[in-house]
Every structure is written in C-alpha cells, then in structure tokens.
mmCIF file of C-alpha atoms in Angstrom:
data_model
loop_
_atom_site.group_PDB
_atom_site.id
_atom_site.type_symbol
_atom_site.label_atom_id
_atom_site.label_comp_id
_atom_site.label_asym_id
_atom_site.label_seq_id
_atom_site.Cartn_x
_atom_site.Cartn_y
_atom_site.Cartn_z
ATOM 1 C CA MET A 1471 151.519 100.222 121.769
ATOM 2 C CA ARG A 1472 154.008 101.306 124.407
ATOM 3 C CA PRO A 1473 156.352 98.778 126.005
ATOM 4 C CA LYS A 1474 155.333 97.789 129.524
ATOM 5 C CA SER A 1475 158.376 99.546 131.010
ATOM 6 C CA GLN A 1476 157.376 102.820 129.337
ATOM 7 C CA VAL A 1477 153.814 102.535 130.689
ATOM 8 C CA ASN A 1478 155.203 101.913 134.182
ATOM 9 C CA VAL A 1479 157.443 104.985 133.855
ATOM 10 C CA LEU A 1480 154.409 107.059 132.811
ATOM 11 C CA ARG A 1481 152.457 105.776 135.804
ATOM 12 C CA ALA A 1482 155.376 106.572 138.112
ATOM 13 C CA GLY A 1483 155.571 110.049 136.599
ATOM 14 C CA ALA A 1484 151.845 110.527 137.131
ATOM 15 C CA LEU A 1485 152.239 109.598 140.782
ATOM 16 C CA ALA A 1486 155.168 112.003 141.114
ATOM 17 C CA LEU A 1487 153.037 114.776 139.633
ATOM 18 C CA GLY A 1488 150.124 113.884 141.897
ATOM 19 C CA LEU A 1489 147.963 112.917 138.912
ATOM 20 C CA THR A 1490 146.303 109.809 140.230
ATOM 21 C CA ALA A 1491 142.724 108.982 139.451
ATOM 22 C CA PRO A 1492 140.624 107.420 142.176
ATOM 23 C CA ALA A 1493 137.505 105.601 141.108
ATOM 24 C CA ALA A 1494 134.664 107.971 140.352
ATOM 25 C CA ALA A 1495 131.864 107.960 142.899
ATOM 26 C CA PRO A 1496 128.367 108.214 141.447
ATOM 27 C CA ALA A 1497 126.595 111.475 142.218
ATOM 28 C CA ALA A 1498 123.766 111.236 144.717
ATOM 29 C CA THR A 1499 121.626 113.727 142.795
ATOM 30 C CA PRO A 1500 121.814 114.251 139.028
ATOM 31 C CA SER A 1501 123.313 117.575 138.022
ATOM 32 C CA LEU A 1502 120.848 120.202 136.815
ATOM 33 C CA THR A 1503 123.375 121.054 134.116
ATOM 34 C CA TRP A 1504 121.973 118.237 131.982
ATOM 35 C CA SER A 1505 118.242 118.876 132.555
ATOM 36 C CA GLY A 1506 116.674 119.829 129.214
ATOM 37 C CA ALA A 1507 120.008 119.835 127.386
ATOM 38 C CA ASP A 1508 119.750 119.143 123.665
ATOM 39 C CA GLN A 1509 123.398 119.185 122.563
ATOM 40 C CA VAL A 1510 126.987 118.908 123.779
ATOM 41 C CA VAL A 1511 129.717 121.235 122.526
ATOM 42 C CA ILE A 1512 133.378 120.438 123.184
ATOM 43 C CA HIS A 1513 135.689 123.411 123.931
ATOM 44 C CA CYS A 1514 139.412 122.675 124.267
ATOM 45 C CA THR A 1515 142.435 124.656 125.283
ATOM 46 C CA VAL A 1516 145.940 123.241 125.362
ATOM 47 C CA GLN A 1517 148.982 124.937 126.814
ATOM 48 C CA ALA A 1518 152.181 123.679 125.225
ATOM 49 C CA PRO A 1519 155.720 124.978 125.630
ATOM 50 C CA GLY A 1520 156.595 126.347 122.189
ATOM 51 C CA GLY A 1521 154.574 123.767 120.256
ATOM 52 C CA ASP A 1522 151.501 123.887 118.061
ATOM 53 C CA SER A 1523 148.968 124.157 120.861
ATOM 54 C CA ALA A 1524 146.157 125.191 118.474
ATOM 55 C CA GLY A 1525 146.646 122.065 116.357
ATOM 56 C CA LEU A 1526 146.778 119.833 119.407
ATOM 57 C CA ALA A 1527 143.667 121.549 120.842
ATOM 58 C CA ARG A 1528 141.762 120.825 117.590
ATOM 59 C CA ALA A 1529 142.926 117.199 117.630
ATOM 60 C CA LEU A 1530 141.954 116.865 121.300
ATOM 61 C CA CYS A 1531 138.496 118.339 120.662
ATOM 62 C CA ASP A 1532 137.941 116.028 117.706
ATOM 63 C CA ARG A 1533 138.981 112.985 119.735
ATOM 64 C CA VAL A 1534 136.842 113.944 122.751
ATOM 65 C CA ARG A 1535 133.881 114.586 120.413
ATOM 66 C CA THR A 1536 134.258 111.163 118.806
ATOM 67 C CA LEU A 1537 134.442 109.403 122.163
ATOM 68 C CA ALA A 1538 131.666 111.465 123.797
ATOM 69 C CA ALA A 1539 129.298 110.842 120.875
ATOM 70 C CA GLN A 1540 129.341 107.089 121.481
ATOM 71 C CA GLY A 1541 125.882 106.298 122.832
ATOM 72 C CA ALA A 1542 124.958 109.982 123.255
ATOM 73 C CA PRO A 1543 121.225 110.755 123.301
ATOM 74 C CA MET A 1544 121.915 114.175 121.733
ATOM 75 C CA PRO A 1545 124.266 115.656 119.111
ATOM 76 C CA VAL A 1546 127.888 116.176 120.149
ATOM 77 C CA ARG A 1547 130.082 118.620 118.221
ATOM 78 C CA ALA A 1548 133.440 120.315 118.581
ATOM 79 C CA ALA A 1549 133.302 124.091 118.994
ATOM 80 C CA THR A 1550 134.540 126.117 116.060
ATOM 81 C CA GLY A 1551 135.978 128.773 118.357
ATOM 82 C CA GLY A 1552 134.695 131.317 120.778
ATOM 83 C CA SER A 1553 133.529 131.162 124.337
ATOM 84 C CA PRO A 1554 131.165 128.623 125.918
ATOM 85 C CA MET A 1555 129.134 131.712 126.900
ATOM 86 C CA LEU A 1556 128.185 132.057 123.211
ATOM 87 C CA GLU A 1557 126.566 128.618 123.047
ATOM 88 C CA PRO A 1558 122.761 128.348 123.210
ATOM 89 C CA PRO A 1559 121.326 127.942 126.720
ATOM 90 C CA THR A 1560 120.244 124.387 125.857
ATOM 91 C CA ALA A 1561 123.846 123.336 125.130
ATOM 92 C CA VAL A 1562 126.178 121.788 127.669
ATOM 93 C CA SER A 1563 129.773 122.731 126.953
ATOM 94 C CA LEU A 1564 132.500 120.320 127.951
ATOM 95 C CA ILE A 1565 135.542 122.426 128.737
ATOM 96 C CA VAL A 1566 138.720 120.409 128.255
ATOM 97 C CA HIS A 1567 141.754 122.146 129.751
ATOM 98 C CA ALA A 1568 145.076 120.480 129.034
ATOM 99 C CA GLY A 1569 148.800 121.037 129.290
ATOM 100 C CA LEU A 1570 151.541 119.284 127.335
ATOM 101 C CA HIS A 1571 154.530 118.143 129.424
ATOM 102 C CA PRO A 1572 157.653 116.019 128.905
ATOM 103 C CA ALA A 1573 157.021 112.448 130.049
ATOM 104 C CA PRO A 1574 158.786 112.023 133.411
ATOM 105 C CA GLY A 1575 161.704 109.624 133.005
ATOM 106 C CA ALA A 1576 160.743 108.530 129.491
ATOM 107 C CA PRO A 1577 160.972 109.835 125.957
ATOM 108 C CA GLY A 1578 157.892 111.536 124.601
ATOM 109 C CA GLU A 1579 155.237 113.751 126.112
ATOM 110 C CA VAL A 1580 152.100 113.472 128.192
ATOM 111 C CA LEU A 1581 148.968 115.568 128.124
ATOM 112 C CA ALA A 1582 147.646 116.402 131.599
ATOM 113 C CA PHE A 1583 143.951 117.296 131.348
ATOM 114 C CA THR A 1584 140.641 117.733 133.078
ATOM 115 C CA ILE A 1585 137.079 118.001 131.714
ATOM 116 C CA ARG A 1586 134.351 120.183 133.211
ATOM 117 C CA PRO A 1587 130.735 120.584 132.062
ATOM 118 C CA PHE A 1588 129.405 124.130 131.807
ATOM 119 C CA ARG A 1589 125.962 125.413 130.871
ATOM 120 C CA ARG A 1590 125.156 129.063 130.496
ATOM 121 C CA GLY A 1591 122.340 130.258 132.737
ATOM 122 C CA THR A 1592 122.105 127.305 135.112
ATOM 123 C CA GLU A 1593 122.139 127.656 138.858
ATOM 124 C CA ASP A 1594 124.106 124.415 139.095
ATOM 125 C CA ALA A 1595 127.649 125.703 138.543
ATOM 126 C CA ASN A 1596 130.247 122.966 138.089
ATOM 127 C CA LEU A 1597 133.348 124.687 139.368
ATOM 128 C CA ILE A 1598 135.431 121.546 139.569
ATOM 129 C CA GLY A 1599 135.860 119.057 136.759
ATOM 130 C CA THR A 1600 137.113 115.528 136.548
ATOM 131 C CA VAL A 1601 140.112 114.202 138.384
ATOM 132 C CA PRO A 1602 143.209 115.389 136.486
ATOM 133 C CA ARG A 1603 144.516 112.645 134.213
ATOM 134 C CA ILE A 1604 147.451 112.095 131.912
ATOM 135 C CA ALA A 1605 147.437 110.681 128.400
ATOM 136 C CA PRO A 1606 150.498 109.751 126.368
ATOM 137 C CA VAL A 1607 151.101 111.853 123.258
ATOM 138 C CA SER A 1608 153.222 110.577 120.401
ATOM 139 C CA GLY A 1609 154.559 113.111 117.932
ATOM 140 C CA GLY A 1610 151.940 115.639 119.029
ATOM 141 C CA ARG A 1611 149.138 113.153 118.278
ATOM 142 C CA LEU A 1612 146.461 111.515 120.380
ATOM 143 C CA GLY A 1613 144.510 108.373 119.607
ATOM 144 C CA SER A 1614 146.578 105.637 121.220
ATOM 145 C CA PRO A 1615 144.660 103.050 123.263
ATOM 146 C CA ALA A 1616 146.271 104.408 126.456
ATOM 147 C CA ALA A 1617 145.252 108.009 125.646
ATOM 148 C CA ASP A 1618 141.732 106.922 124.708
ATOM 149 C CA ALA A 1619 141.412 104.991 127.985
ATOM 150 C CA GLU A 1620 142.197 108.152 129.976
ATOM 151 C CA LEU A 1621 139.809 110.285 127.894
ATOM 152 C CA GLN A 1622 137.090 107.619 128.236
ATOM 153 C CA ALA A 1623 137.536 107.509 132.031
ATOM 154 C CA ALA A 1624 137.155 111.306 132.267
ATOM 155 C CA LEU A 1625 134.047 111.205 130.065
ATOM 156 C CA ASP A 1626 132.612 108.415 132.233
ATOM 157 C CA GLU A 1627 132.841 110.825 135.198
ATOM 158 C CA THR A 1628 131.227 113.659 133.248
ATOM 159 C CA LEU A 1629 128.514 112.388 130.899
ATOM 160 C CA PRO A 1630 125.269 111.208 132.524
ATOM 161 C CA TRP A 1631 124.522 108.607 129.817
ATOM 162 C CA ARG A 1632 127.831 106.927 130.624
ATOM 163 C CA THR A 1633 127.079 106.646 134.335
ATOM 164 C CA ALA A 1634 125.189 103.550 135.467
ATOM 165 C CA GLY A 1635 121.652 104.648 136.321
ATOM 166 C CA GLY A 1636 122.364 108.247 135.256
ATOM 167 C CA PRO A 1637 119.848 110.442 133.459
ATOM 168 C CA GLN A 1638 119.642 110.099 129.696
ATOM 169 C CA GLY A 1639 119.800 113.791 128.800
ATOM 170 C CA ARG A 1640 116.421 115.288 127.894
#
C-alpha cells in the first residue's frame, strides 16, 4: 500500500495532467453494442518509453479480464492478438488503450488509460471511451488496490451488468 503522501502526489499529478474522473452518469438509453452479445474480448495496447510494453499489455489485459468477469452474464477472455475486427460479430471487444508515464513528483510510474467498447457490424459506434484514468504501477506490475480501484471504476462506466438498472447482456 502506498503512503498517504504518495497517493496525494499521484492525485496532484493526475490533476496537473487533466486526468480527473467525474462521476459517471447513467446512460438514458442502453447501448445497442450489448444487444445480443454473447462474449467479451479484452484487447490492450500499452505505449511505454523504452520498456516492455508487450508484457505490460498482457498483464493489463489479464487484470481487466479478471475484474470484468466478476458477475458477467457471458464469458470474458483476453484476446490472443489481432484486431477487434477479427472477433465474431456477437463479441463485444473492450479496447484498453494505455500509456506508461513517470509519476509526477513521486518515484514510480502511472498508467494512464481509457476503455472503449467496440462491436463489429453495429450501427451504434462508441467513438469515445471512459474518462481517462491513472493507475499506479510498481515495477511494471499492476494489481495494487489503487490500480484495481481505477480499473473497476472504468469498467463500471463500460459494462452494462455493472451499471445499476443496466441490461444484463443477452
């Protein structure tokens, strides 16, 4: 667990970067992206200055898959590579786009990320994803309570079964 001063520095850095997260407003109409969906596939890309971005992308996908699968009414898996355009038309792809950055004013790094659902062949194009968020990264690893809290908040904005009164998938 990070000392309180380090968490405050991370929050201050997030504000300086403009990465604040207002409370998510529930959608007035459920997204057609989820209508008839029978699986969720997580696709991740991480941009890191000179680091192992492929390894961090795999770790991020695995962590998002684990968190997204909690209470899911359909299977959730991490993509094994390739484009979301190659997924079956009944799959919703969660595209996780992240960048690794030095933590402002503190040792360590933060992962700035957003999550966007995508489904091939739907008229309901989600061009904008979740509010950008930051998660602390320690030694190139995710999984801290603070990182999980940020990932959970982004998934709460994205997954209909995690939204109060939202549709339950199929």
